[in-house]
XYZ file of C-alpha atoms in Angstrom:
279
model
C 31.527 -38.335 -23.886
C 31.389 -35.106 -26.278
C 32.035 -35.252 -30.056
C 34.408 -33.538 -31.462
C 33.535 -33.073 -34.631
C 34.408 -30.085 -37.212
C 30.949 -30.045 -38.626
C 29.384 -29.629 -35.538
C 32.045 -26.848 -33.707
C 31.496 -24.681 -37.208
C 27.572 -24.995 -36.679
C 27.964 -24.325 -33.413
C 29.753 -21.202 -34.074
C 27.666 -20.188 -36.396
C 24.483 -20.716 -34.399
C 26.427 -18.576 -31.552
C 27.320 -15.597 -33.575
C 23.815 -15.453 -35.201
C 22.546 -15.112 -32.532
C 24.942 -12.523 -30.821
C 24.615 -10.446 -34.313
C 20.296 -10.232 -33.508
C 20.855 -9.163 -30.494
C 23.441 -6.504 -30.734
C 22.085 -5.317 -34.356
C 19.206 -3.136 -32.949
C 21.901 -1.745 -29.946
C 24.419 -0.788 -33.244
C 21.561 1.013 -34.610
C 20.933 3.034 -31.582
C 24.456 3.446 -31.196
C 25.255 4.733 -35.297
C 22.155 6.832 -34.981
C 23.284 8.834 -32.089
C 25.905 10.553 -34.514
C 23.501 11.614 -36.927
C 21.879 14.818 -37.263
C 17.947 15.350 -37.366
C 18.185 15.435 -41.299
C 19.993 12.312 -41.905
C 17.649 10.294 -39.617
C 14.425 11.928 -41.300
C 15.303 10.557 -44.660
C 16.833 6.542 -44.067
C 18.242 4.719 -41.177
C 22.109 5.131 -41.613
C 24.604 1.882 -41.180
C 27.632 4.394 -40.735
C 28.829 6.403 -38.236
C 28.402 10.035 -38.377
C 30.096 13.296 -37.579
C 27.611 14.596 -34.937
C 28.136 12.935 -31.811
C 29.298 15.147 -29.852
C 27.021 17.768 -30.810
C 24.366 15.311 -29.569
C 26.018 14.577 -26.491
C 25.889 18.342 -26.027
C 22.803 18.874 -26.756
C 20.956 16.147 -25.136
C 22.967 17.193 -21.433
C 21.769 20.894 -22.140
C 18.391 20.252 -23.255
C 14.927 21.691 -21.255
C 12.025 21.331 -23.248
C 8.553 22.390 -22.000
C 7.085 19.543 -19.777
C 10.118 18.051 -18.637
C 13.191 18.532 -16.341
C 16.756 19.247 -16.984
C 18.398 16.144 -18.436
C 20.889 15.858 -15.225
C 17.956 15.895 -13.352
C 16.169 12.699 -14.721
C 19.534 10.804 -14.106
C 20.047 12.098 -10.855
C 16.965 10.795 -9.969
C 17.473 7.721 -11.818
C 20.816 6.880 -9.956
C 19.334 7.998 -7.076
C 16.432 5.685 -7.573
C 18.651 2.580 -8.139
C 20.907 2.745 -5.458
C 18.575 3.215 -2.710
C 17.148 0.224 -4.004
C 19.955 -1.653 -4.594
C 21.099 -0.953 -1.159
C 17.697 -1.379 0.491
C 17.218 -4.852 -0.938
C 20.714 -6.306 -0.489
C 20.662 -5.034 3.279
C 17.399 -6.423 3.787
C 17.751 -9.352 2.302
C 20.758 -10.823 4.017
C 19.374 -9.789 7.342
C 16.071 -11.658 6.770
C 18.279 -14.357 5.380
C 21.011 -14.675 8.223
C 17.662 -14.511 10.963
C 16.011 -17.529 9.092
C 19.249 -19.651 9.201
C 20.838 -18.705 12.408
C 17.919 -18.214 14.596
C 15.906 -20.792 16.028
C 11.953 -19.330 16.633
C 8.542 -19.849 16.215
C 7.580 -19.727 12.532
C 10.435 -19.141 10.717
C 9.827 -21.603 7.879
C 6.253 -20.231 7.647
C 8.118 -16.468 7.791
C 10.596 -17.951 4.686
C 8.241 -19.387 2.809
C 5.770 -15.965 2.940
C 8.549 -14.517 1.457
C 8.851 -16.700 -1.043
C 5.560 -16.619 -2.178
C 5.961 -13.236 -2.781
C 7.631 -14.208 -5.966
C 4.416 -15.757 -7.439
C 3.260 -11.954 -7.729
C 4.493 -9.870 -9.937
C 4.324 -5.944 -9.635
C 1.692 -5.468 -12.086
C -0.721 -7.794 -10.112
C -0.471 -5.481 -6.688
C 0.707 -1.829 -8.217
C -3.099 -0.319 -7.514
C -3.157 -1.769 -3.768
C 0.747 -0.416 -3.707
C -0.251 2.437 -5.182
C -3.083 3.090 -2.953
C -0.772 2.599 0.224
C 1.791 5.318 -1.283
C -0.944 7.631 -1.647
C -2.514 7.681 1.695
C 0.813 7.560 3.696
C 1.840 11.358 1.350
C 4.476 9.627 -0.610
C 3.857 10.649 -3.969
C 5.990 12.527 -5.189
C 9.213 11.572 -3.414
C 12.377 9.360 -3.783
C 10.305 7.358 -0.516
C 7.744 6.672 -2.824
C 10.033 5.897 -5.752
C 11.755 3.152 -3.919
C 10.018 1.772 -0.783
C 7.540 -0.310 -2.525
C 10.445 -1.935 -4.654
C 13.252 -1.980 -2.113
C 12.230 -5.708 -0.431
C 13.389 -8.399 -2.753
C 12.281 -12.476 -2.060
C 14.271 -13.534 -4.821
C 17.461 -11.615 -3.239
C 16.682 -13.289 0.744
C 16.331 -16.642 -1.157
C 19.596 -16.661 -2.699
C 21.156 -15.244 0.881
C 19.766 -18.163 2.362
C 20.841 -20.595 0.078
C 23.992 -19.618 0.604
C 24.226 -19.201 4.161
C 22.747 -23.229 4.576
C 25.955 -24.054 2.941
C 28.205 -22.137 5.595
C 29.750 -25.219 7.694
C 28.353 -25.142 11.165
C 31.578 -25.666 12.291
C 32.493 -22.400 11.400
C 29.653 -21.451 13.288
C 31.137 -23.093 16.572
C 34.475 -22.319 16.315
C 33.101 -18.045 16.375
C 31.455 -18.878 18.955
C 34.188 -20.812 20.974
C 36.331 -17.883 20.612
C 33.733 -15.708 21.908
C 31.910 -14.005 18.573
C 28.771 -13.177 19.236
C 25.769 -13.020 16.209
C 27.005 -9.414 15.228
C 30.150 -10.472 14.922
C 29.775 -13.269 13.596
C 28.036 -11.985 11.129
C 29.772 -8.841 10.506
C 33.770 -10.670 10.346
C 32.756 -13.942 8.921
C 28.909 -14.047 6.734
C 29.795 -10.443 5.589
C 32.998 -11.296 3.444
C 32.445 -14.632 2.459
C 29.059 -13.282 0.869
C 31.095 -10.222 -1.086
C 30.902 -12.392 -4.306
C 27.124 -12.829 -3.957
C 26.446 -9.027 -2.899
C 28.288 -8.032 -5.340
C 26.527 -9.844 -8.014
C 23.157 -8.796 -6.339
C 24.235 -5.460 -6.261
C 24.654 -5.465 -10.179
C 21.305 -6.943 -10.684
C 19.557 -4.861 -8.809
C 21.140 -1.808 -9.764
C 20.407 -2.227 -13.148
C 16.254 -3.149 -11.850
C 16.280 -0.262 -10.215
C 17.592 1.707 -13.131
C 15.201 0.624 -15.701
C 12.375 1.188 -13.669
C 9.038 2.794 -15.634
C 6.022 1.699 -14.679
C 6.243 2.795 -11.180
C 7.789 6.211 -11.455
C 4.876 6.915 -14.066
C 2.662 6.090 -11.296
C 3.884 7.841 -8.208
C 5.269 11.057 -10.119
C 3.675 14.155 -11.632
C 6.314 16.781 -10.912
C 9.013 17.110 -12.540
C 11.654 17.578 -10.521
C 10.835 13.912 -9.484
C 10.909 12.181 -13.170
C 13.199 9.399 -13.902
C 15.523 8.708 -17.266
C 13.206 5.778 -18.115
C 9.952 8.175 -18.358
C 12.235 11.255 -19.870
C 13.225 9.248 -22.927
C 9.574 8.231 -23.285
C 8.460 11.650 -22.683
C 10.582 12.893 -25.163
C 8.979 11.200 -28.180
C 5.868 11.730 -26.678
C 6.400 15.512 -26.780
C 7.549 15.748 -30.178
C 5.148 13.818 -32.275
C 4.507 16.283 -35.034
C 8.355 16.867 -35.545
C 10.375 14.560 -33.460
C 14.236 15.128 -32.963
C 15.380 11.461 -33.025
C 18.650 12.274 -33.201
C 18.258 13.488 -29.635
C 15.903 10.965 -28.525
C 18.365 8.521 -29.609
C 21.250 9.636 -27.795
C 19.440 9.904 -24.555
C 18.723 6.372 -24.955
C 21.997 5.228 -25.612
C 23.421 7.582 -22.334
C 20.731 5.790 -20.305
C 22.027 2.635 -21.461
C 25.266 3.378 -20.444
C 25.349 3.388 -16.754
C 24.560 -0.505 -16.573
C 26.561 -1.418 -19.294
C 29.516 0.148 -17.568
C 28.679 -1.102 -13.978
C 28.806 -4.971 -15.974
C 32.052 -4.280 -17.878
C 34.011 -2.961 -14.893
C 32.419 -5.651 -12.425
C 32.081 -8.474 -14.600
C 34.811 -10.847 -12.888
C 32.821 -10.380 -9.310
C 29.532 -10.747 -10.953
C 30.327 -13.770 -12.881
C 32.160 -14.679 -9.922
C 29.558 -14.275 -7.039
C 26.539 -15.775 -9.668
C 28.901 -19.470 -10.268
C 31.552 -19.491 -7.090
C 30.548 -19.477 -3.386
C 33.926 -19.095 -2.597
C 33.852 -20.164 0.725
C-alpha cells in the first residue's frame, strides 16, 4: 500500500527538483557562458545570456591554433570514432550472444562466462598491455587503433543473451518447421524483435565512444588523428597564460551536443528497448 499524503508528495517534489537543479546548474553555466565574450568571462561568471553566440559558434568552427587540428577535424574523428564502435560492439555482441544460446558445443558456458569476466577489468587496469599490442601490430596513429581495442563489449553480449534466453523455443521450432535455417532465423526473427535493445545499445555506446579520452591520448600524436575529447582539453592546455574561455566553452558545449541530441530524438526507443522486450 502507498501513502498518499500531501506532506510527503511536496517533499518528494522538492527532493526531485533539487536535485535536477545540481545537476543541470553547472550544464546552464556552460551553456550562458558560451554567449559571452573573452572580457565578460575574465572579470565574473555571468547568470545571463549574452549577445555573442554566434560569434562563438563562428569562431570556434573556424579556429586553427598552433598544435592542434581544424575544429571539423576533431569531430570528424570523434564521430568517426563512435560509430565504428558503436557498430563494432553491437554486431559483435549479438553474434557472440545468438552462438551461446542457439548453439550447442563444447565450452560455451566456459566461452560466456570469459566474457563476462571481462567486466571485472576495467580499461585502466589493461591500457599498457593494450597499448603495447597497438604498438607492435603499427596501429598508432589510426582510426584501427582508435577503436579496435574498445569495439568488444561483455556488458553488451550479456544483455543480448539475456534477452535471447527469453525468446520462446517454440518460436524457435516453428522457423525451423517452415524451413528457416540459423541465418534466417536470425536475420527475420532475433534481428527485429531485438530493434528495441540495439537501439538502446546503440545510444549507449555511441555516446562511450564519443567521450572517449584516455585512449585517444594514448594511441595519437598527430594531429590529423585527435579527437573532440583531447581538443577541448588541449585547448586550455594551450592557452594557459591568456586563455579564451569563451571559446573553450563553446567547444564544450558543441561536443556535448551530439549525445544530447542522439537521446532527445531517440528517447522513446531507448527508454523503450532499456524497460520493454517487446516480444
Amino acid at each position: 500500500m502507498v501513502e498518499n499524503r500531501p506532506f510527503l508528495t511536496i517533499l518528494t517534489h522538492l527532493v526531485l527538483v533539487l536535485g535536477v537543479l545540481i545537476i543541470a546548474f553547472p550544464v546552464y553555466v556552460a551553456l550562458i557562458a558560451s554567449t559571452h565574450d573573452e572580457a565578460t568571462l575574465n572579470m565574473a561568471a555571468p547568470l545571463l545570456p549574452g549577445g555573442h553566440l554566434w560569434d562563438n559558434l563562428v569562431t570556434v568552427w573556424t579556429y586553427d591554433p598552433p598544435g592542434l587540428p581544424p575544429f571539423w577535424t576533431m569531430v570528424w574523428n570523434s564521430t568517426m570514432m563512435a560509430f565504428i564502435i558503436m557498430v563494432g560492439k553491437v554486431v559483435i555482441s549479438i553474434i557472440s550472444a545468438y552462438a551461446i544460446v542457439y548453439f550447442k558445443f563444447p565450452f560455451r558456458v566456459l566461452a560466456f562466462w570469459l566474457i563476462f569476466v571481462t567486466l571485472m577489468l576495467p580499461v585502466e587496469v589493461r591500457i599498457i598491455p593494450t597499448y603495447e599490442v597497438v604498438a607492435n601490430l603499427g596501429l598508432l596513429n589510426s582510426y584501427a587503433g582508435l577503436t579496435i581495442p574498445l569495439i568488444a563489449s561483455a556488458t553488451a553480449t550479456f544483455l543480448f543473451r539475456q534477452f535471447f534466453m527469453t525468446v520462446p523455443d517454440e518460436l524457435m521450432e516453428a522457423a525451423r518447421v517452415d524451413g528457416a535455417g540459423p541465418i534466417k532465423f536470425f536475420i527475420d526473427i532475433l534481428l527485429p524483435l531485438s530493434r528495441t535493445n540495439i537501439a538502446a545499445l546503440c545510444i549507449i555506446l555511441f555516446i562511450y565512444g564519443w567521450v572517449q579520452y584516455l585512449w585517444p591520448l594514448l594511441v595519437t600524436t598527430r594531429e590529423e588523428h585527435f579527437t573532440l575529447m583531447m581538443g577541448v582539453k588541449q585547448m586550455a592546455g594551450a592557452q594557459e597564460v591568456d586563455p579564451q574561455w569563451n571559446l573553450i566553452i563553446t567547444a564544450a558545449v558543441l561536443a556535448m551536443l551530439p549525445p544530447v541530441l542522439i537521446v532527445i530524438f531517440m528517447q522513446r526507443l531507448f527508454v523503450k528497448g532499456l524497460v520493454d522486450t517487446e516480444k
